[in-house]
Tab-separated table of C-alpha atoms and ligand atoms in Angstrom:
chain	number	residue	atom	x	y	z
B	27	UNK	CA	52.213	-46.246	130.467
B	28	UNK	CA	55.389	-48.106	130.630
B	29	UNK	CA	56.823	-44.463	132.687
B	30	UNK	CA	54.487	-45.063	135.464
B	31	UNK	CA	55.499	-48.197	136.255
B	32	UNK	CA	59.059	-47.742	136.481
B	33	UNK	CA	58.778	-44.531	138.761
B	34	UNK	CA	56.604	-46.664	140.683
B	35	UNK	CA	59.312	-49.777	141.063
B	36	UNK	CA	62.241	-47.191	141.477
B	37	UNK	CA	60.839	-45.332	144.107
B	38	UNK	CA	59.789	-49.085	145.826
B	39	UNK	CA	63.364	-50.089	146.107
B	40	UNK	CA	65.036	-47.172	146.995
B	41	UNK	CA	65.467	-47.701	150.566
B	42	UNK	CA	67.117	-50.907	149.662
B	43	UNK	CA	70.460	-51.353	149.368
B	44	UNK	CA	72.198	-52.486	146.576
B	45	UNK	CA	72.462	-55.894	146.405
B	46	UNK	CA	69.275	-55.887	147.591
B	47	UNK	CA	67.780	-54.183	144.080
B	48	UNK	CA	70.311	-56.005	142.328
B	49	UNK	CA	68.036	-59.166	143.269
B	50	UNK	CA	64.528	-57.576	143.260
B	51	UNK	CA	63.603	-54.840	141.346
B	52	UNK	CA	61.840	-55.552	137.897
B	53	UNK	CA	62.223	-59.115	139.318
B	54	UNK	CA	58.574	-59.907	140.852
B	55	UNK	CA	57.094	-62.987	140.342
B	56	UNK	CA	54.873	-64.093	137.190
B	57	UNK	CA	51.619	-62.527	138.091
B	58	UNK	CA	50.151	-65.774	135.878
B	59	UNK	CA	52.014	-68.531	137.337
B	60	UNK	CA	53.901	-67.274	140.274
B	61	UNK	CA	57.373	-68.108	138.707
B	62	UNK	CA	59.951	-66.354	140.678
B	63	UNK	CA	61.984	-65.070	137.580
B	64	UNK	CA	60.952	-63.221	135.153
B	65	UNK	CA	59.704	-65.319	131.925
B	66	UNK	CA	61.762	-65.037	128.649
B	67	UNK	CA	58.421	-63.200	126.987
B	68	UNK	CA	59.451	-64.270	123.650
B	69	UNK	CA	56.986	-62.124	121.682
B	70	UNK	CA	56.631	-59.579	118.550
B	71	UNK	CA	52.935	-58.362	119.459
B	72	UNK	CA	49.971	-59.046	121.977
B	73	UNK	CA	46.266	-59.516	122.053
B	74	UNK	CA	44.141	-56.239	122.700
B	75	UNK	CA	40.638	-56.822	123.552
B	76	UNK	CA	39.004	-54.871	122.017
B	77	UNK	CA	40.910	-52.272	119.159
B	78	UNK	CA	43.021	-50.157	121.869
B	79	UNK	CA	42.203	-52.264	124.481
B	80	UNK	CA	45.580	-53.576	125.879
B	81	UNK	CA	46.010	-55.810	129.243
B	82	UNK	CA	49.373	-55.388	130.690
B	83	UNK	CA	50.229	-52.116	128.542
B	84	UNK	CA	51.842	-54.148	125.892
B	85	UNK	CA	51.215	-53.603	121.987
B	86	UNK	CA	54.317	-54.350	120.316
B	87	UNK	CA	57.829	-55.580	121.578
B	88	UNK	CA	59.783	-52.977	119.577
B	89	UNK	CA	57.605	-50.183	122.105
B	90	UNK	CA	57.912	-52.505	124.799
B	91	UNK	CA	58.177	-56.196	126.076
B	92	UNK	CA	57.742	-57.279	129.686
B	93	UNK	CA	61.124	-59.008	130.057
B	94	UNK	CA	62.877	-55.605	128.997
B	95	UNK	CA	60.194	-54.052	131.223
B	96	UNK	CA	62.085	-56.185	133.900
B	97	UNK	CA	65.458	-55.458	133.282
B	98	UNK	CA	64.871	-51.554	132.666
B	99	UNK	CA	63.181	-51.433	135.603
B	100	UNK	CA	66.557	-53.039	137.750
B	101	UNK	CA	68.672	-50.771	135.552
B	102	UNK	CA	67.079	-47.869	136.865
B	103	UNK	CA	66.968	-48.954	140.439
B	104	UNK	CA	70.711	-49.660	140.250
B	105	UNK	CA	71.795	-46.237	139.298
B	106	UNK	CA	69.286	-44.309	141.237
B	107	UNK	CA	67.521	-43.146	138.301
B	108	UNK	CA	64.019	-42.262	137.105
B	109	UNK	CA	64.207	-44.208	133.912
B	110	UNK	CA	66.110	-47.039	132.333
B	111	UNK	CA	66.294	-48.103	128.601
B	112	UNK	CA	68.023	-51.129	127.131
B	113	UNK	CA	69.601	-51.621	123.789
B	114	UNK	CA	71.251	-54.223	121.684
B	115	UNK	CA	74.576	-53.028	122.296
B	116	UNK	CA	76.556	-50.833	123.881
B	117	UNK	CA	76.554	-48.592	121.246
B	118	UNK	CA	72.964	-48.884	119.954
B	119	UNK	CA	72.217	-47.539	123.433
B	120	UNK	CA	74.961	-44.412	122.502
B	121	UNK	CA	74.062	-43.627	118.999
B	122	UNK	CA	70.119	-43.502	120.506
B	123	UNK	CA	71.572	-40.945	122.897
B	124	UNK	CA	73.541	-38.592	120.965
B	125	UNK	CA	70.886	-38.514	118.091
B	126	UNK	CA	68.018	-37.959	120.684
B	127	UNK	CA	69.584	-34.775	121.601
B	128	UNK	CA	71.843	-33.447	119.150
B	129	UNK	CA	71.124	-31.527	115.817
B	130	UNK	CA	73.300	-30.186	113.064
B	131	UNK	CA	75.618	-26.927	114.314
B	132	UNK	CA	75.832	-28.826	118.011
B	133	UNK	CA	79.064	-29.168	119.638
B	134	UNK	CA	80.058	-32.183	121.997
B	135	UNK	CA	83.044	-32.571	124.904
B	136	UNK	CA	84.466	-35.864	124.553
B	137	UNK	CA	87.443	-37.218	126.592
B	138	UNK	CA	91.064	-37.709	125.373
B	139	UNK	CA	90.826	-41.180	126.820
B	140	UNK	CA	87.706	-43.631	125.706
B	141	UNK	CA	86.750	-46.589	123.720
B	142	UNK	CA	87.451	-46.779	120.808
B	143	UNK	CA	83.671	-47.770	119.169
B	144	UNK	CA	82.678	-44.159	121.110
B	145	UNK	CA	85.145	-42.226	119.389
B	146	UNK	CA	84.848	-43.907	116.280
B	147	UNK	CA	80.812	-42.863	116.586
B	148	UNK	CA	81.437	-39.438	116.816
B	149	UNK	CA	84.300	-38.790	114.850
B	150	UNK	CA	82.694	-41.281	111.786
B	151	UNK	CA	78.994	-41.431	112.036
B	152	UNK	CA	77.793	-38.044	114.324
B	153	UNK	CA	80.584	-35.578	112.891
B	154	UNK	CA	79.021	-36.694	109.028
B	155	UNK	CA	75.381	-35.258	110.437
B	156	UNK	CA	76.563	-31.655	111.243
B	157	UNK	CA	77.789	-32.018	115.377
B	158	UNK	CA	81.512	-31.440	115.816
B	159	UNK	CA	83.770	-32.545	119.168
B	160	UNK	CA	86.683	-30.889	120.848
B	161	UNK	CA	89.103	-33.989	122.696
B	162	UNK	CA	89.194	-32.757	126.376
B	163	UNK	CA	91.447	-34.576	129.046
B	164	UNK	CA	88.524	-34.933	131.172
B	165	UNK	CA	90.873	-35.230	134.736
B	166	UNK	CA	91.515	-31.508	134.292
B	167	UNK	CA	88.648	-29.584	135.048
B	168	UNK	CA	89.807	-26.410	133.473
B	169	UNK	CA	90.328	-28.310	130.485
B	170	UNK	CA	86.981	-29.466	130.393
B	171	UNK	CA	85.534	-26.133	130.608
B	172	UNK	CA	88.120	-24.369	127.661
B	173	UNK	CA	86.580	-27.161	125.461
B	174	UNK	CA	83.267	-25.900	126.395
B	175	UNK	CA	81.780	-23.339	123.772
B	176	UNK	CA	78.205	-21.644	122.745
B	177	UNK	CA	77.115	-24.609	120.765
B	178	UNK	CA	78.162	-26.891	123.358
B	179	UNK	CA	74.973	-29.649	124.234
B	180	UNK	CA	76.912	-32.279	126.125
B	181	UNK	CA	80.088	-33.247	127.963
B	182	UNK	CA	80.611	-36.928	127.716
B	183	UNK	CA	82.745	-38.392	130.227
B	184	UNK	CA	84.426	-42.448	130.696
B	185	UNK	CA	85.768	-43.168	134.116
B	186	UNK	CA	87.699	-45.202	134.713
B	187	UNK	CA	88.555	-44.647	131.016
B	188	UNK	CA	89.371	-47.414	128.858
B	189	UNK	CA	92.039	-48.174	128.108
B	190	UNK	CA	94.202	-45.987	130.271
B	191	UNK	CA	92.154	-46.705	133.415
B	192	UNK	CA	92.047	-42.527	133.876
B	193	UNK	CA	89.600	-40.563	136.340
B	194	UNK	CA	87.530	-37.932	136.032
B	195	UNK	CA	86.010	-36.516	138.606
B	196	UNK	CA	82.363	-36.691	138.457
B	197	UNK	CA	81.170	-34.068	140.581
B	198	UNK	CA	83.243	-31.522	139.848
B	199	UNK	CA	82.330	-32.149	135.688
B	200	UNK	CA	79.064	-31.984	136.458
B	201	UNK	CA	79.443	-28.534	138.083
B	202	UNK	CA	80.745	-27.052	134.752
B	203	UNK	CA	78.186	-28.681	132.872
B	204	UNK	CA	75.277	-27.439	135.329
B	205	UNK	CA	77.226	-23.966	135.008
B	206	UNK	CA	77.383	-24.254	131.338
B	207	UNK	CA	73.825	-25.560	130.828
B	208	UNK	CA	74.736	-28.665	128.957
B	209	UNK	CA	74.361	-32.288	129.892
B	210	UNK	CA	76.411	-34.534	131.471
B	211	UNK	CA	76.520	-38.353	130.098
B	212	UNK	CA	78.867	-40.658	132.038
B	213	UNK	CA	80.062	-43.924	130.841
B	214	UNK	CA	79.931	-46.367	133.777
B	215	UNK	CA	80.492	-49.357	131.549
B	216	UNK	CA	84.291	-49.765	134.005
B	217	UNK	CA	82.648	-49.342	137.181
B	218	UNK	CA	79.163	-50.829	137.197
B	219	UNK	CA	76.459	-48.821	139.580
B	220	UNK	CA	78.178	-51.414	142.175
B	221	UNK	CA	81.269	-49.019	142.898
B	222	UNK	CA	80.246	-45.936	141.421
B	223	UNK	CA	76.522	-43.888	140.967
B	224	UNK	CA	77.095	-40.822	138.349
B	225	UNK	CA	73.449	-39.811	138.338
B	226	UNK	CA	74.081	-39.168	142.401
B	227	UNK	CA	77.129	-37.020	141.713
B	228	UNK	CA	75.190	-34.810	139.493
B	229	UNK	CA	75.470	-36.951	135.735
B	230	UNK	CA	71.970	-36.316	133.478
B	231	UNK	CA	72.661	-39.713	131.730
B	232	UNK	CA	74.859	-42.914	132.725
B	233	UNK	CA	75.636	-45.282	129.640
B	234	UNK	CA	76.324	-48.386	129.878
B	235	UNK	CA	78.209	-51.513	127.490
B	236	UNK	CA	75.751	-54.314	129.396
B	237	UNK	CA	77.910	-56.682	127.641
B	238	UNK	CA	80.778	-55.795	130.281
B	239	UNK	CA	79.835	-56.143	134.258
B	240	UNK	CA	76.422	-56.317	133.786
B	241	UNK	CA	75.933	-59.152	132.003
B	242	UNK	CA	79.346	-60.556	133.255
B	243	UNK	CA	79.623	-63.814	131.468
B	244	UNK	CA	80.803	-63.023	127.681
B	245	UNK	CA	77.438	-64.146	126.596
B	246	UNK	CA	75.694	-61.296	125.747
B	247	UNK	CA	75.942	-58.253	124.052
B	248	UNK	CA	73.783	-55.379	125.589
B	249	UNK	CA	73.650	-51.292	125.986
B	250	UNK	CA	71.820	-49.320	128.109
B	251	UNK	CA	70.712	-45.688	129.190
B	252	UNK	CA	69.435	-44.482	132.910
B	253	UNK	CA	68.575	-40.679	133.110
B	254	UNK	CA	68.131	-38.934	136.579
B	255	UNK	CA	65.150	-36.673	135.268
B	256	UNK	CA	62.035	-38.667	133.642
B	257	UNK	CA	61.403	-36.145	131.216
B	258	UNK	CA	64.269	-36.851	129.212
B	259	UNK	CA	63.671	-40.471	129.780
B	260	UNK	CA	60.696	-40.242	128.605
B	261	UNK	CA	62.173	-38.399	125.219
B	262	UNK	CA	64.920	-41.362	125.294
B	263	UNK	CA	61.938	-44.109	125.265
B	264	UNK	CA	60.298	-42.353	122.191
B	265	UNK	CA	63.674	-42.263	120.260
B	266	UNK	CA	64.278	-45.779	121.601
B	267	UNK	CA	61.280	-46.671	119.744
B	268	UNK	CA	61.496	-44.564	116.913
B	269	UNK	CA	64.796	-45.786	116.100
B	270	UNK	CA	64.595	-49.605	116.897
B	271	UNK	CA	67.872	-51.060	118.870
B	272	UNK	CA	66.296	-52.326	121.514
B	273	UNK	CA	67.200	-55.560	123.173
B	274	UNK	CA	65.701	-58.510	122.453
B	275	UNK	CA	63.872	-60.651	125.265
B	276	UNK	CA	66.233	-63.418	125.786
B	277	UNK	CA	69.179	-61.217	125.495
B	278	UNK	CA	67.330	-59.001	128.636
B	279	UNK	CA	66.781	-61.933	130.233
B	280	UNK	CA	70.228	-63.022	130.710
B	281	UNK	CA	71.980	-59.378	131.502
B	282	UNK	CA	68.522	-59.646	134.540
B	283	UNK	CA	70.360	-62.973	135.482
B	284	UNK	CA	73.973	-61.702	135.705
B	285	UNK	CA	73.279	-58.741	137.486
B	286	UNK	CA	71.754	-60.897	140.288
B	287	UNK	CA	75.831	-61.726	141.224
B	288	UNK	CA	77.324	-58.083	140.383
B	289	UNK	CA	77.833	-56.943	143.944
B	290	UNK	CA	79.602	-60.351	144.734
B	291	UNK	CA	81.206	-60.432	141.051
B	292	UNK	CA	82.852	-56.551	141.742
B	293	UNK	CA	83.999	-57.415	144.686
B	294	UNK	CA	85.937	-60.574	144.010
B	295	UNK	CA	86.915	-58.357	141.017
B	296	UNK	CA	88.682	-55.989	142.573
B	297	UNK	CA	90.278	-58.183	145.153
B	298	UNK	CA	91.804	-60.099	142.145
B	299	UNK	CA	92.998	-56.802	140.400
B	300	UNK	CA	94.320	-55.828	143.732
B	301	UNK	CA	96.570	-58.531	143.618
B	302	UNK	CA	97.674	-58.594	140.041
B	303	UNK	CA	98.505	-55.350	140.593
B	304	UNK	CA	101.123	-56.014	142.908
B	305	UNK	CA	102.411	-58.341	141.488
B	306	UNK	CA	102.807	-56.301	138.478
B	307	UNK	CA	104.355	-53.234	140.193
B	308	UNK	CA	107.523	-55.416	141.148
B	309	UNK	CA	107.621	-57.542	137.725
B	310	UNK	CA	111.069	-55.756	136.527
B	311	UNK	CA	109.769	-56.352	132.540
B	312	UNK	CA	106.642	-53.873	133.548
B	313	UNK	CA	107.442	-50.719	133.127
B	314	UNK	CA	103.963	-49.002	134.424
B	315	UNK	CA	101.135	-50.069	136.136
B	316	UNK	CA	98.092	-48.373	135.239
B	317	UNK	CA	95.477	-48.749	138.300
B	318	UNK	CA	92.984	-46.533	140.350
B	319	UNK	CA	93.648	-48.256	143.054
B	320	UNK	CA	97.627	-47.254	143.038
B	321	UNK	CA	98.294	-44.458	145.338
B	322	UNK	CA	100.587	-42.767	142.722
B	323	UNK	CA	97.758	-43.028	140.645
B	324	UNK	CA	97.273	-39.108	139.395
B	325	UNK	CA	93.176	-39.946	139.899
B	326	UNK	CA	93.592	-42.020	142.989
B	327	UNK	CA	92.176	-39.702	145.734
B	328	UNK	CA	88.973	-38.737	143.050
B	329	UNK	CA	88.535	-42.600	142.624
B	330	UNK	CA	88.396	-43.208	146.320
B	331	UNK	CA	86.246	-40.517	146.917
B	332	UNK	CA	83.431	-42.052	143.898
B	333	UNK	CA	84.749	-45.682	143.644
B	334	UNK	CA	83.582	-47.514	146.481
B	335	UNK	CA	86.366	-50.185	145.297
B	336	UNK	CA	88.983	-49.850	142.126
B	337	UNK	CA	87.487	-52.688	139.840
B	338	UNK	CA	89.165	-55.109	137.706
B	339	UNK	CA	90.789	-53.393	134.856
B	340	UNK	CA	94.193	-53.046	134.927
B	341	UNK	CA	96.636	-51.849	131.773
B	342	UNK	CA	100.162	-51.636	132.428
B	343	UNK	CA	103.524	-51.181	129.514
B	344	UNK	CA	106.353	-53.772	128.991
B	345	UNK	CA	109.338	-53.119	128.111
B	346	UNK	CA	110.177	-53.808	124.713
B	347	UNK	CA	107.937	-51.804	122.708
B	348	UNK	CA	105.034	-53.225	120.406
B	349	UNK	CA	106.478	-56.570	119.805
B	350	UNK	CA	106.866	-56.972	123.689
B	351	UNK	CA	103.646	-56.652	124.925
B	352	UNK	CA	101.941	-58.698	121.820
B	353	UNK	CA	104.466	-61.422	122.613
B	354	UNK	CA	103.086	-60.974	126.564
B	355	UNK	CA	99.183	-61.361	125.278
B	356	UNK	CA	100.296	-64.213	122.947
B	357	UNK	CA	101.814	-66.138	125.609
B	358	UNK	CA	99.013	-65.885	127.935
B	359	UNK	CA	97.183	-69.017	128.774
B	360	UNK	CA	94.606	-69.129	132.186
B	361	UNK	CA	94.212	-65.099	130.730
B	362	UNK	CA	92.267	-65.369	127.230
B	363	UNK	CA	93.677	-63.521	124.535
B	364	UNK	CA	90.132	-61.287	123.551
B	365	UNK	CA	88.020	-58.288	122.733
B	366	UNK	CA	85.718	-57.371	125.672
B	367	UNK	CA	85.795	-57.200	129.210
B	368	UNK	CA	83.843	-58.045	132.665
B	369	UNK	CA	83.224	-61.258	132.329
B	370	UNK	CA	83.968	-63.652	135.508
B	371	UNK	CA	86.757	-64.875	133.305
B	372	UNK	CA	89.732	-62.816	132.843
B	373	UNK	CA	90.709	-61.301	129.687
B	374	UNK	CA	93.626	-60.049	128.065
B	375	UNK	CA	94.334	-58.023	124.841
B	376	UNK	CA	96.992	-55.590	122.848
B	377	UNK	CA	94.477	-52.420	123.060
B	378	UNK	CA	96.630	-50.784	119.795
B	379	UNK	CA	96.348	-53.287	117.855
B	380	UNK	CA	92.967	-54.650	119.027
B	381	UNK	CA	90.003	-53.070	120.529
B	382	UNK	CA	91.398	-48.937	119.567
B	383	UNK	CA	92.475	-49.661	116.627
B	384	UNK	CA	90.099	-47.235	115.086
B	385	UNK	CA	91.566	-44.420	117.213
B	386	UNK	CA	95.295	-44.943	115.799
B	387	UNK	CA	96.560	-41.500	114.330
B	388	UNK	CA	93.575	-39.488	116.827
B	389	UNK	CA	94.404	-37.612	119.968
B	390	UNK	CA	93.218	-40.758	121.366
B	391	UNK	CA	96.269	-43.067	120.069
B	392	UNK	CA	97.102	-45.423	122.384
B	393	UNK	CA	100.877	-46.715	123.416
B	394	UNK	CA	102.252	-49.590	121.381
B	395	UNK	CA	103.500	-51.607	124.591
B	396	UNK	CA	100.379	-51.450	126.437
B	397	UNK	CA	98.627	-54.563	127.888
B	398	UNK	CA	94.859	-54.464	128.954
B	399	UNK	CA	93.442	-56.886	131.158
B	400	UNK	CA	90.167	-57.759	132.481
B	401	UNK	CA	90.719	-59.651	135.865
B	402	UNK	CA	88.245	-62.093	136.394
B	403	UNK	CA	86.873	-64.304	139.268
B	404	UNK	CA	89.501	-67.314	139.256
B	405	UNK	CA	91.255	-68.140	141.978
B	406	UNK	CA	94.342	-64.969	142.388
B	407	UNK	CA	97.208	-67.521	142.514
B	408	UNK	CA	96.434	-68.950	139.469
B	409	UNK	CA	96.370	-65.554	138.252
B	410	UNK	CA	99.607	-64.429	139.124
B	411	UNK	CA	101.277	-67.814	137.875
B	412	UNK	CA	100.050	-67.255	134.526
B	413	UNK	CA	100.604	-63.417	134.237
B	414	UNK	CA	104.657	-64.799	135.449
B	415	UNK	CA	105.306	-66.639	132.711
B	416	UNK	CA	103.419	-64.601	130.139
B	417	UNK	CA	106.075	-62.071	130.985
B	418	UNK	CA	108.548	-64.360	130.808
X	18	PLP	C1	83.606	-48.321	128.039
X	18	PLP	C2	82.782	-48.875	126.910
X	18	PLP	N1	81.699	-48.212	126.484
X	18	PLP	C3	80.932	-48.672	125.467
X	18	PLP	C4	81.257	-49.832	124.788
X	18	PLP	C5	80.404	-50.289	123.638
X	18	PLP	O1	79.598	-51.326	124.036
X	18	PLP	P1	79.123	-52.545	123.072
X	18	PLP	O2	80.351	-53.270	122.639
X	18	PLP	O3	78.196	-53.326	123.920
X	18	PLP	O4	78.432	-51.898	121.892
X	18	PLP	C6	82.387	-50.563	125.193
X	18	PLP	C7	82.755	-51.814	124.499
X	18	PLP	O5	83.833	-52.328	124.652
X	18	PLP	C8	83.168	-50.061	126.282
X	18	PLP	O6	84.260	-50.715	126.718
């Protein structure tokens, strides 16, 4: 039931453009009272008249609750896909995926750059149920399809990566998985459907951390799944259900409410990051400056060509080693020392010590003297002045 509707709304908006949808779809007014938002529809289970009979569709909020119903419906419509499903986290929304479609004896692609809680799930949680992975550097397409073998199911992709901000181009994966007859899932947790659309360059599934962009204020914590085809978003929904992570109603609510600014948060974004980066390109204690956006950027030309803008994450090395760039992170003050990323304010963190620590010792080690930041919405100078004497 809940399928047909959300074919239905995607199709309605997708003439619009994006900050358009961004607004209105899953967003139509109360159909009791007219509100313009969507109410909070803070509810286990609803009324049926009658045993079977059910008004709006609705039986049980674990199948499905209206306010998710809203928010699914806008995370389809964002990414141009047939079906969106949201999840209490990030990961919830992963671990639903990769259990969905994999069995015992399957083989997953996963990049040599990612974050660390999606490496961590395969090589700690999946790999113990019988699917192995090969580590592919994901920029170089005839590395991506060595890694490919017989048991292959899926080639999971992160661009821009975290945390080495690296590129992958989309299209060009998605030709060796359509070759290889596996599917491709793209992380677009970096990017947000604002500056980049997988499913349109050929991606089966786009994941998302809605706890990033989406949401955009550090108060939520959110996952979700859009698929291009509704058959297998359809199969998602089931396992969705079957399996239980979904997100709650309030927590929908909210990621509805911050996506309403995304197209005006992204920009601003990546104006800011444009700047820091700059800055940090002549800052003689940086040694490298790891951006999209950078001309000498190995992925820049792919990024231009699917980015319609570089975004706000930035990672660059001090000189110094280790001790260097946690003494840079410490030191910050307008630039929180944190976890997490995307919200409007901006962020910074030690990624080896701090959000990859569980990759330390994989292929996907991280340098000791890198700095991650997530550049928020504040005004640029204030920015710069506080990234200046960080550094020292
Ligand atoms: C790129 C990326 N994907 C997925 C996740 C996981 O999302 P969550 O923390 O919402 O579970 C994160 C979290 O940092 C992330 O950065």
């Amino acid at each position: 039931m809940r399928g047909t509707t959300l074919l239905t709304m995607s199709d309605q908006h997708s003439h619009q453009s994006f900050e358009t949808r961004a607004i209105h779809a899953g967003n139509t007014a109360d159909p009791l009272t007219g509100a313009v938002v969507p109410p909070i529809y803070q509810v286990s289970t609803y009324k049926q008249d009658g045993v079977g009979g059910l008004r709006g569709g609705y039986e049980y909020s674990r199948s499905a609750n209206p306010t998710r119903t809203a928010l699914e419906e806008n995370l389809a419509a964002l990414e141009g896909g047939r079906r969106g499903l949201a999840f209490a986290s990030g990961l919830a929304a992963e671990d639903c995926l990769l259990r969905a479609l994999l069995a015992p004896g399957d083989h997953v692609v996963i990049p040599n750059d990612a974050y660390g809680g999606t490496f961590r799930l395969f090589a700690k949680v999946v790999e113990r149920w019988g699917v192995d992975f090969s580590v592919a550097n994901t920029s170089d397409i005839d590395a991506v399809r060595d890694a490919v073998n017989d048991r292959t199911k899926l080639i999971w992709v992160e661009t821009p990566s975290n945390p080495l901000l690296g590129i992958t181009d989309i299209e060009a994966v998605a030709g060796v998985a359509r070759q290889a007859g596996v599917k491709l899932v793209v992380d677009n947790t970096f990017a947000s459907p604002y500056l980049q659309q997988p499913l349109a360059l050929g991606a089966d599934v786009v994941v998302h951390s809605l706890t990033k962009y989406m949401g955009g204020h550090s108060d939520v914590v959110g996952g979700a799944l859009v698929t291009a085809d509704a058959a297998l978003g359809e199969e998602l929904a089931y396992h969705q259900n079957a399996m239980g992570a979904v997100a709650g109603p309030f927590d929908s609510w909210i990621v509805l409410r911050g996506i309403k600014t995304l197209a005006v948060r992204m920009d601003r974004h990546s104006e800011n990051a444009a700047k820091v980066v700059e800055m940090l390109t002549q800052h003689p204690k940086v040694t490298q400056v790891l951006y999209p956006g950078l001309p000498e950027h190995p992925g820049h030309e792919i990024a231009a060509k699917q980015m319609r803008s570089f975004g706000g994450m930035i990672s660059f090395r001090v000189q110094g080693g280790e001790e260097a760039a946690v003494e840079v992170c410490n030191r910050a003050q307008l630039f929180t020392l944190g976890e997490s990323l995307g919200g409007v304010e901006s962020l910074i963190e030690h990624p080896g010590r701090m959000t990859h620590a569980s990759v330390a010792g994989s292929a996907l080690e991280v340098p000791a003297d890198l700095v991650r930041l997530s550049v928020g919405i504040e005004n640029a100078d204030d920015l710069l002045a506080d990234l200046r004497q960080a550094l020292g």
